[in-house]
Tab-separated table of C-alpha atoms in Angstrom:
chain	number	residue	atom	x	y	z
A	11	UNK	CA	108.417	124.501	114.432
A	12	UNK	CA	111.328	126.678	112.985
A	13	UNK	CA	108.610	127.855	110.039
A	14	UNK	CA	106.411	128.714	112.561
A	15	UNK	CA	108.853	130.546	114.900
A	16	UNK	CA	110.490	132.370	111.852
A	17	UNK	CA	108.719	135.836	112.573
A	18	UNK	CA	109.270	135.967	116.159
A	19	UNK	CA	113.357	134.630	115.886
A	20	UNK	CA	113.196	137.434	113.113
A	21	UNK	CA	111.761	140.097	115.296
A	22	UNK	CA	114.176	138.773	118.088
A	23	UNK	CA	116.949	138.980	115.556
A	24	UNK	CA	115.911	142.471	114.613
A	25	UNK	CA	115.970	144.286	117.735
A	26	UNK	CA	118.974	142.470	119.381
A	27	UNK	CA	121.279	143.402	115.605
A	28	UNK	CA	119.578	147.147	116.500
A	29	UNK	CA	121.049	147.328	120.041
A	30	UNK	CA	124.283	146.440	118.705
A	31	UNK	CA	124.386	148.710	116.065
A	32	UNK	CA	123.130	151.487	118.716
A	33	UNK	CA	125.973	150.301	121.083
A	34	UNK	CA	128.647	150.474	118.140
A	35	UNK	CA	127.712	154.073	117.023
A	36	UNK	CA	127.887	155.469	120.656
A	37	UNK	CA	130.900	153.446	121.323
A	38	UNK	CA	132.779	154.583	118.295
A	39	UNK	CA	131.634	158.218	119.328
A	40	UNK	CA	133.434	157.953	122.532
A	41	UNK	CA	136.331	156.444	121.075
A	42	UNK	CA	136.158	152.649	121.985
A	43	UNK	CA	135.900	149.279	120.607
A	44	UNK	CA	132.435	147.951	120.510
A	45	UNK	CA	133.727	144.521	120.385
A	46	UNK	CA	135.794	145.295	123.153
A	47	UNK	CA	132.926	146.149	124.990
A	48	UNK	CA	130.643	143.426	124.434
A	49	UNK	CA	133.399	140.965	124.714
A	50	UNK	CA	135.727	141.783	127.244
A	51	UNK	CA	134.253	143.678	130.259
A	52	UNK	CA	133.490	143.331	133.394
A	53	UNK	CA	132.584	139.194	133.720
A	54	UNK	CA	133.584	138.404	130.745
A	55	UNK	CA	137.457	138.756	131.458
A	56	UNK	CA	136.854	135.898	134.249
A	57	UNK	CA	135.458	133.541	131.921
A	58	UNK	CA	137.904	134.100	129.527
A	59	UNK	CA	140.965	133.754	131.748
A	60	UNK	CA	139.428	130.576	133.605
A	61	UNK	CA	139.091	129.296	129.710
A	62	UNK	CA	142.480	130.194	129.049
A	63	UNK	CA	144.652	129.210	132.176
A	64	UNK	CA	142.069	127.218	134.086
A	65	UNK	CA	140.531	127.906	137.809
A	66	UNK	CA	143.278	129.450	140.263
A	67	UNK	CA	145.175	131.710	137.589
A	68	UNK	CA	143.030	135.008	138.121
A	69	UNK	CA	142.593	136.699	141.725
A	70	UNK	CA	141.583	140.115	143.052
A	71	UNK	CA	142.798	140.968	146.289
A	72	UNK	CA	141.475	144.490	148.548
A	73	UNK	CA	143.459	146.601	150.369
A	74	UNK	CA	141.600	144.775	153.455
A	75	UNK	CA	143.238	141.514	152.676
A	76	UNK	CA	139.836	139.793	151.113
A	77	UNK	CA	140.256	138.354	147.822
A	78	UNK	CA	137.812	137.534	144.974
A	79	UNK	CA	138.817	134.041	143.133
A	80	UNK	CA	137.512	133.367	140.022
A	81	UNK	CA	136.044	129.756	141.765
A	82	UNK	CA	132.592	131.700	142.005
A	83	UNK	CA	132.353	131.820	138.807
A	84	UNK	CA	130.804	128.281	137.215
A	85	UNK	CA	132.325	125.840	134.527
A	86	UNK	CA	130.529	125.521	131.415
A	87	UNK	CA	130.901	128.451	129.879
A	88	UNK	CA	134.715	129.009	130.291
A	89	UNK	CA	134.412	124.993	129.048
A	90	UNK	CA	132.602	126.200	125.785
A	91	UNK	CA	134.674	128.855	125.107
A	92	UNK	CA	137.553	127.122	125.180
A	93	UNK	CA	136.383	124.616	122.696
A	94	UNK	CA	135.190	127.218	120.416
A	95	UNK	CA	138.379	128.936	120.199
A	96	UNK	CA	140.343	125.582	120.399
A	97	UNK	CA	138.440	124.960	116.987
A	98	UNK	CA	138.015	128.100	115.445
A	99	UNK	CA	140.607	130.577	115.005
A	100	UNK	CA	139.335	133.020	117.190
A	101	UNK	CA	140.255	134.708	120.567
A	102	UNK	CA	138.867	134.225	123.983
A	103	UNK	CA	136.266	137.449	123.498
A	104	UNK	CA	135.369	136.003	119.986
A	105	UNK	CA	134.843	132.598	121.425
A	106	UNK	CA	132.555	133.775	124.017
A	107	UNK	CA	130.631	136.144	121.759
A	108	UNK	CA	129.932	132.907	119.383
A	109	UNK	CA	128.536	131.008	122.404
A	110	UNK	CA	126.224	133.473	123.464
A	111	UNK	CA	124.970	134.882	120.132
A	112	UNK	CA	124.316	130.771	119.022
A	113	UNK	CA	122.720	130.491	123.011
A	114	UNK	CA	120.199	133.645	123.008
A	115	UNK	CA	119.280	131.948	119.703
A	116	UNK	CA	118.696	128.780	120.618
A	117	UNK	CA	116.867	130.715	123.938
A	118	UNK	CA	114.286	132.583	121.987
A	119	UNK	CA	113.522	129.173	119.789
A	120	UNK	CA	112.694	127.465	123.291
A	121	UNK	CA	110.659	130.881	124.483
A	122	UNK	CA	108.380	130.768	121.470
A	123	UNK	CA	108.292	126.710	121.926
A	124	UNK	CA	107.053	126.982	125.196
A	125	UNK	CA	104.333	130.077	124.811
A	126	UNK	CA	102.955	128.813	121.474
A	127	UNK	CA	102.621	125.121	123.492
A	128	UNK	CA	100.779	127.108	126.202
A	129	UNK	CA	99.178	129.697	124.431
A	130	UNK	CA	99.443	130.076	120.744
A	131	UNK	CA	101.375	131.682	118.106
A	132	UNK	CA	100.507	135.204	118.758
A	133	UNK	CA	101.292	134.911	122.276
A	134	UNK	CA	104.412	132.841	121.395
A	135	UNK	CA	105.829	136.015	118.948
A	136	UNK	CA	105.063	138.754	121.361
A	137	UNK	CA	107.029	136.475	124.225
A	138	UNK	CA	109.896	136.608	122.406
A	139	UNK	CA	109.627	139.551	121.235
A	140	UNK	CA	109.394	141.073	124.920
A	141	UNK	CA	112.527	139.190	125.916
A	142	UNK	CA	114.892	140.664	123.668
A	143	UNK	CA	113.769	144.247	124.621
A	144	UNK	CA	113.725	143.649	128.067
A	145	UNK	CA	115.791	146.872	129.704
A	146	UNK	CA	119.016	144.509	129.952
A	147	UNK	CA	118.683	142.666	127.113
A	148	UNK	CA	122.094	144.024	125.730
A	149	UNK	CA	123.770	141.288	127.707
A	150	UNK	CA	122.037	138.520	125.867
A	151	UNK	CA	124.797	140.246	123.105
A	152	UNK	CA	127.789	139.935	125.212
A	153	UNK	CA	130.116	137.246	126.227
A	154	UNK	CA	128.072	136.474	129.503
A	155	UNK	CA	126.378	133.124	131.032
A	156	UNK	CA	122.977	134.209	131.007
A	157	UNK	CA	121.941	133.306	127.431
A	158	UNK	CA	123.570	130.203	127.920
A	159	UNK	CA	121.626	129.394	131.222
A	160	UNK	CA	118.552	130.204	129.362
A	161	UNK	CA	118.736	128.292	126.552
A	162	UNK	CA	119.318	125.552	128.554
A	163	UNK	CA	116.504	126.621	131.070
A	164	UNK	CA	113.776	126.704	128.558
A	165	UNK	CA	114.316	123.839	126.831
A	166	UNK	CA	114.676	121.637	129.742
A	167	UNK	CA	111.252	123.682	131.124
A	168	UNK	CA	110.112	122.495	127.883
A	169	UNK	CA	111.063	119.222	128.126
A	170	UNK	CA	109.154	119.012	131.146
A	171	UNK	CA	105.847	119.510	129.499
A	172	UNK	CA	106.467	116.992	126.992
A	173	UNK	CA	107.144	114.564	128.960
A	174	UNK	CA	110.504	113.953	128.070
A	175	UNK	CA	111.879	113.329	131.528
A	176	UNK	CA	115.499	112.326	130.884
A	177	UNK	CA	116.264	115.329	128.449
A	178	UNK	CA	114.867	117.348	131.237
A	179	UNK	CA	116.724	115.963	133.824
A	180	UNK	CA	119.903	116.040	131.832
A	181	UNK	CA	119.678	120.031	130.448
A	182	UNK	CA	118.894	120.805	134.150
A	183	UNK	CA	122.289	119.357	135.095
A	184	UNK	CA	123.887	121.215	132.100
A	185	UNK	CA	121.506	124.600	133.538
A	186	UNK	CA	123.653	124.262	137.116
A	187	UNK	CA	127.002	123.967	135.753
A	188	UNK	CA	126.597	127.601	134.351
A	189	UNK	CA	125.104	130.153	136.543
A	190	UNK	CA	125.104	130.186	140.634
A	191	UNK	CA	121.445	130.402	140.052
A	192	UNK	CA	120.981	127.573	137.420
A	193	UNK	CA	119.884	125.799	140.505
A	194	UNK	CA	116.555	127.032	139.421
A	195	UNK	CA	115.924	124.511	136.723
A	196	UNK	CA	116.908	121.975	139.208
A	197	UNK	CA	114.291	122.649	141.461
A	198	UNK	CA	111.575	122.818	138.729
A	199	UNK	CA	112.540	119.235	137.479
A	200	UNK	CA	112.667	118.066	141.193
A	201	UNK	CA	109.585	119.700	141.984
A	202	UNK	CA	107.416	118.207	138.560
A	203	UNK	CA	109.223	115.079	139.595
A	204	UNK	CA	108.244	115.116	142.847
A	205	UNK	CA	104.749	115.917	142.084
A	206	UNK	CA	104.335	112.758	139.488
A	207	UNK	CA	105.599	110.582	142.555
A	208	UNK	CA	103.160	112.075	144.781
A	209	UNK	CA	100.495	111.268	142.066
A	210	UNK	CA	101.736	107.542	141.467
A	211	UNK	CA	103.161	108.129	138.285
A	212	UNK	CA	106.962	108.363	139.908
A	213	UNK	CA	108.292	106.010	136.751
A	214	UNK	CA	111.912	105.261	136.532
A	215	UNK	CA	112.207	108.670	134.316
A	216	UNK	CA	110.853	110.441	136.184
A	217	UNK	CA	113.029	109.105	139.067
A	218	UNK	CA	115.785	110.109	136.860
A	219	UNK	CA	115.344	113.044	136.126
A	220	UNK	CA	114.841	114.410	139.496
A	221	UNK	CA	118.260	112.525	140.419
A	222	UNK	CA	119.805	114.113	137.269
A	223	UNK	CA	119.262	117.670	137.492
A	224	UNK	CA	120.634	119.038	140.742
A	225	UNK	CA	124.168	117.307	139.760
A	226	UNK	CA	125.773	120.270	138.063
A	227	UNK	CA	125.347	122.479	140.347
A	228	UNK	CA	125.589	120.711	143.355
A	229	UNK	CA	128.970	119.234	141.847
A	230	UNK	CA	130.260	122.124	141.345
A	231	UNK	CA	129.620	123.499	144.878
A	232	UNK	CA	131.114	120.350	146.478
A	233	UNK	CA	134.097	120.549	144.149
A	234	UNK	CA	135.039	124.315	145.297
A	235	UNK	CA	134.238	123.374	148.631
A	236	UNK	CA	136.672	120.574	148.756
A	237	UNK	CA	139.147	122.258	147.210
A	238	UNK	CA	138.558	125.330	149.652
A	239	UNK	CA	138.671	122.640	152.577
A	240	UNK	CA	135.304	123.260	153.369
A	241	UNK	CA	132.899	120.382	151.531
A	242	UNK	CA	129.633	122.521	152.332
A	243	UNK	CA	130.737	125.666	152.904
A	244	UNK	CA	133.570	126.312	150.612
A	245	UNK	CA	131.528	127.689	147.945
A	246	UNK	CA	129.161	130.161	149.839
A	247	UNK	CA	132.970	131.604	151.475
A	248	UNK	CA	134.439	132.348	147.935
A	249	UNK	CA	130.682	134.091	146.949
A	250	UNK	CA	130.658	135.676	150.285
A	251	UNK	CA	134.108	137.463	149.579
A	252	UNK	CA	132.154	138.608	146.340
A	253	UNK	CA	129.649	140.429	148.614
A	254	UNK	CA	126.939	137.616	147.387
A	255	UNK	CA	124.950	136.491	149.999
A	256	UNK	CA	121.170	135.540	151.519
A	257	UNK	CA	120.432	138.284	153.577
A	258	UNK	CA	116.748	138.080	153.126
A	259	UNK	CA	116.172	141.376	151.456
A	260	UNK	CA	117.426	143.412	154.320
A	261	UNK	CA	120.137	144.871	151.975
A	262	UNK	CA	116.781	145.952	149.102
A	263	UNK	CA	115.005	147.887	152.415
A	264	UNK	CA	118.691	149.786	152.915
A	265	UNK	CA	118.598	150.748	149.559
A	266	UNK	CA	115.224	151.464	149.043
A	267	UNK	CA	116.194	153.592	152.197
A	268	UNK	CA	118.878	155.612	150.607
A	269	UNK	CA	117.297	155.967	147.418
A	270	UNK	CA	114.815	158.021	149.144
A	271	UNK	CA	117.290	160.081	151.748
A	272	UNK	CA	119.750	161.197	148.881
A	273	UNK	CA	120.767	161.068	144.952
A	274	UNK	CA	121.725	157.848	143.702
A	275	UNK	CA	123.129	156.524	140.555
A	276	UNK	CA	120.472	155.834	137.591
A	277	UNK	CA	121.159	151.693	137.223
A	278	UNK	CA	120.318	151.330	140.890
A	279	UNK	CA	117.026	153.064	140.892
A	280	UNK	CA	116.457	151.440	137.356
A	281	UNK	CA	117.670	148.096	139.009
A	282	UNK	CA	115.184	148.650	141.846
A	283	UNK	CA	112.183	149.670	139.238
A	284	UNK	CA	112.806	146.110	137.754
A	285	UNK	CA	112.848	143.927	140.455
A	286	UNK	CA	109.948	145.561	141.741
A	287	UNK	CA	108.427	144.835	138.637
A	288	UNK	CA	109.561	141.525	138.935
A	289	UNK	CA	108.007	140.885	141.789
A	290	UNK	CA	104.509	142.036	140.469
A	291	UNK	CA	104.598	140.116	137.702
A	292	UNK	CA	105.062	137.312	139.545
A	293	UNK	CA	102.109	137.976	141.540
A	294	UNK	CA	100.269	137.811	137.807
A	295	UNK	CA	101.795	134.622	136.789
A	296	UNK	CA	100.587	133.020	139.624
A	297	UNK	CA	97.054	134.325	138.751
A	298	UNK	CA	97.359	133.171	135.036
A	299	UNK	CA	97.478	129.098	136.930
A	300	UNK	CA	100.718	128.059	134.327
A	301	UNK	CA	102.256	124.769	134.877
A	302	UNK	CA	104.196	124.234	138.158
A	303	UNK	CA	107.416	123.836	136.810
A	304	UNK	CA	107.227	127.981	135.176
A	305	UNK	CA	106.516	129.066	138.774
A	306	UNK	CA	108.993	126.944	140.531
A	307	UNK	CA	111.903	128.175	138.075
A	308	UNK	CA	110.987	131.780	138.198
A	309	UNK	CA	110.126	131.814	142.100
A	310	UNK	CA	113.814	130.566	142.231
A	311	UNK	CA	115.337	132.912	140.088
A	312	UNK	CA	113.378	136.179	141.852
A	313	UNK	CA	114.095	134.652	145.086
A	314	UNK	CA	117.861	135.245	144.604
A	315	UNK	CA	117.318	138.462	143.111
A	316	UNK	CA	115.165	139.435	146.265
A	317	UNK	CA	116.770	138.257	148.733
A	318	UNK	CA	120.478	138.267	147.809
A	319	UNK	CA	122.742	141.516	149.101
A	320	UNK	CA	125.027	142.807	146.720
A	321	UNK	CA	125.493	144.128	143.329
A	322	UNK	CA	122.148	145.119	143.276
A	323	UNK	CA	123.095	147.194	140.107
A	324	UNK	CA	123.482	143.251	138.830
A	325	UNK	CA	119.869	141.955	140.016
A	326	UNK	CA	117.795	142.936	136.637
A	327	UNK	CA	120.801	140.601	134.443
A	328	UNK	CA	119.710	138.114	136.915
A	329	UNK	CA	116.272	138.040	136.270
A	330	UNK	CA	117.193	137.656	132.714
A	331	UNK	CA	116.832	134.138	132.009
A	332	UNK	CA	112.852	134.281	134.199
A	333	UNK	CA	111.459	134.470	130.892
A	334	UNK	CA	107.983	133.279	132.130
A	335	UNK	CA	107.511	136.281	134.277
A	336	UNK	CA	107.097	138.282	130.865
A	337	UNK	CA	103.695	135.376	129.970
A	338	UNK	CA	100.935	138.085	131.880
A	339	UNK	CA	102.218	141.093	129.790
A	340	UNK	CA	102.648	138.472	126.656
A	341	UNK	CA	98.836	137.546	127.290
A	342	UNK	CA	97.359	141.617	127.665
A	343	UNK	CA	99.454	142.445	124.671
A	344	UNK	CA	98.216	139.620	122.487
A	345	UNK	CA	94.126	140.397	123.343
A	346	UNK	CA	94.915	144.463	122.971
A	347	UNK	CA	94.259	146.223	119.880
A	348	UNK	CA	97.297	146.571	118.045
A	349	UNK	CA	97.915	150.357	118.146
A	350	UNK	CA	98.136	149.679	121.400
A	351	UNK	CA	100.622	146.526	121.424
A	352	UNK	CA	102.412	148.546	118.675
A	353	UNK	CA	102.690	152.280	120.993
A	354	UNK	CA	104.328	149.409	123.991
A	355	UNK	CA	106.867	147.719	122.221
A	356	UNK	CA	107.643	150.892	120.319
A	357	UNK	CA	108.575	152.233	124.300
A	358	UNK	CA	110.105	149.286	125.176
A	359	UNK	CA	112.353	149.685	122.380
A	360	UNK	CA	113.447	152.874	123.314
A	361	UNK	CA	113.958	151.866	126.472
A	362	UNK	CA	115.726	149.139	125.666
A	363	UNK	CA	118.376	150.161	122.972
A	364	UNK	CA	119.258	153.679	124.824
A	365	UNK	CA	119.722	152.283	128.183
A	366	UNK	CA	121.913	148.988	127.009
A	367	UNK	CA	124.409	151.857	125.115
A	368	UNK	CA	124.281	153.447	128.897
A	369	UNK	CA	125.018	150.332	131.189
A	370	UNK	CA	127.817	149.899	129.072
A	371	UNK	CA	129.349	153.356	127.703
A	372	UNK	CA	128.188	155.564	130.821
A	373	UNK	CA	127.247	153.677	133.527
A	374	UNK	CA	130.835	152.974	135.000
A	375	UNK	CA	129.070	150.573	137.344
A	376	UNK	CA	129.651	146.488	137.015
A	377	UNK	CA	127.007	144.689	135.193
């Protein structure tokens, strides 16, 4: 498979070593540290701190008295980082930079798996391809979760449609110990699982597996919610102080709102561009018919994105790991001439490399 998948890892390869390049010679022109940047910013100082001194040592408190604990922020990556740089003589930034860089490799192997499984080579490269230039895709280069979650996403997705029930099941669990939305994989294995019982074919893997996967995250939840003093609720209070919560999209139709009455910063109209993007290509997966466990685990993923209120200026690095969403544009690209596929990724590339330099040089905004 790795013979097979060597143009499109190259390709991914390619672009992702040209965004960093881009980000280093803007970064050096304002007088900063590009690994600095990618390395310890925003997020990435949580993980590294939890890795460091464990859960507890790292607050942020308002003037208002609320206070932002790093217990929304999930295990497995602070875990891995820690091991890396318990191993390797490397700091904190370093570590997490290794995990991710090894992850969004290990991400776009399981992306080309899982189109050329579904539909061919061609379809497989230009997949992969689109992934690393989506608008955001600088974070797959930075010492954030979301390469991680997708590495783990895909190939337990994959998994799935071998057959392989108990590899599912378990890279599922793995999927929820790293994001707050990892619960996504979850719900595809316990929906394909679910579907096989319905069918008569529930065997004692596939019984497994749908016991398996929702244990990372739901541990997790339970733990911070015992430890907050509240077994259910615990969790959602910590995310809540974050300003993450289910509103239903109210907090998208107040933006959409102001976005329209006055001037507002480029990443949230960008942000908004993408989800509503998101959202249509959706609405095309569903009309390509792909395997239930794709639409489950990107439903999931755009559901949060959707309906969640806060850091909208976050939502597109959220959608990062919804890989399949990018299978309708995959398909038109890999049937249309290729001036045309050429003039689209050429675009895309622009876009892509220019505005991952902004979010992160310009922006000033969290990502």
């Amino acid at each position: 498979m790795l013979r097979r998948a060597a143009p499109a890892l190259g390709l991914f390869a390619a672009v992702r070593l040209t965004g960093l390049a881009v980000l280093a010679l803007w970064t050096w022109h304002l007088g900063h540290s590009p690994l600095s940047v990618i390395g310890d910013s925003w997020d990435a100082k949580w993980y590294t701190s939890i890795a460091a001194h464990g859960y507890g040592a790292r607050t942020f408190r308002y003037p208002n008295g609320d206070v932002q604990s790093d217990l929304a922020f999930f295990p497995l990556y602070p875990a891995l980082i820690k091991a890396v740089s318990t191993v390797l003589p490397v700091t904190g930034g370093g570590a997490g930079l290794l995990v991710s860089w090894a992850s969004a490799a290990a991400a776009a192997c399981g992306i080309y798996a899982t189109g050329e499984r579904l539909y061919g080579r061609r379809t497989a490269t230009l997949l992969v391809l689109l992934w690393g230039l989506l608008p955001h895709a600088i974070v797959l280069s930075m010492a954030y979760t979301e390469p991680v979650l997708t590495a783990l996403a895909v190939w337990s997705l994959y998994a799935l449609l071998a057959r392989h029930w108990l590899w599912a099941g378990s890279l599922a669990a793995l999927a929820g110990l790293s994001r707050p939305n990892g619960y996504a994989v979850a719900a595809a294995v316990c929906a394909a699982a679910l579907y096989e019982v319905v069918r008569s074919r529930g065997t004692p893997r596939v019984w497994a597996a749908g016991l398996l996967a929702p244990l990372g995250w739901a541990g997790f939840v339970l733990w911070v919610g015992a430890r907050k003093g509240d077994l259910l609720g615990g969790y959602f209070a910590v995310q809540d102080k974050w300003g993450s919560r289910f509103d239903f999209g109210a907090g998208w139709l107040r933006l959409g709102r102001d976005l329209l009455l006055r001037p507002a910063p480029v990443v949230l109209t960008v942000s908004a561009l993408i989800v509503g993007a998101a959202v249509l290509l959706y609405v095309l997966l569903i009309l390509e018919r792909p395997p239930l466990a794709l639409l489950i685990y990107s439903g999931a993923l755009l559901l949060v994105a959707v309906g969640g209120a806060g850091f909208f200026e976050s939502k597109p690095r959220f959608l990062l790991p919804a890989f399949p969403l990018l299978i309708p544009l995959a398909l038109a690209m890999a049937k249309a001439r290729p001036r045309t596929a050429i003039v689209v990724i050429t675009a895309l590339a622009g876009l892509s490399l220019s505005y991952g330099a902004y979010l992160l040089t310009s922006a000033h905004m969290p990502l």
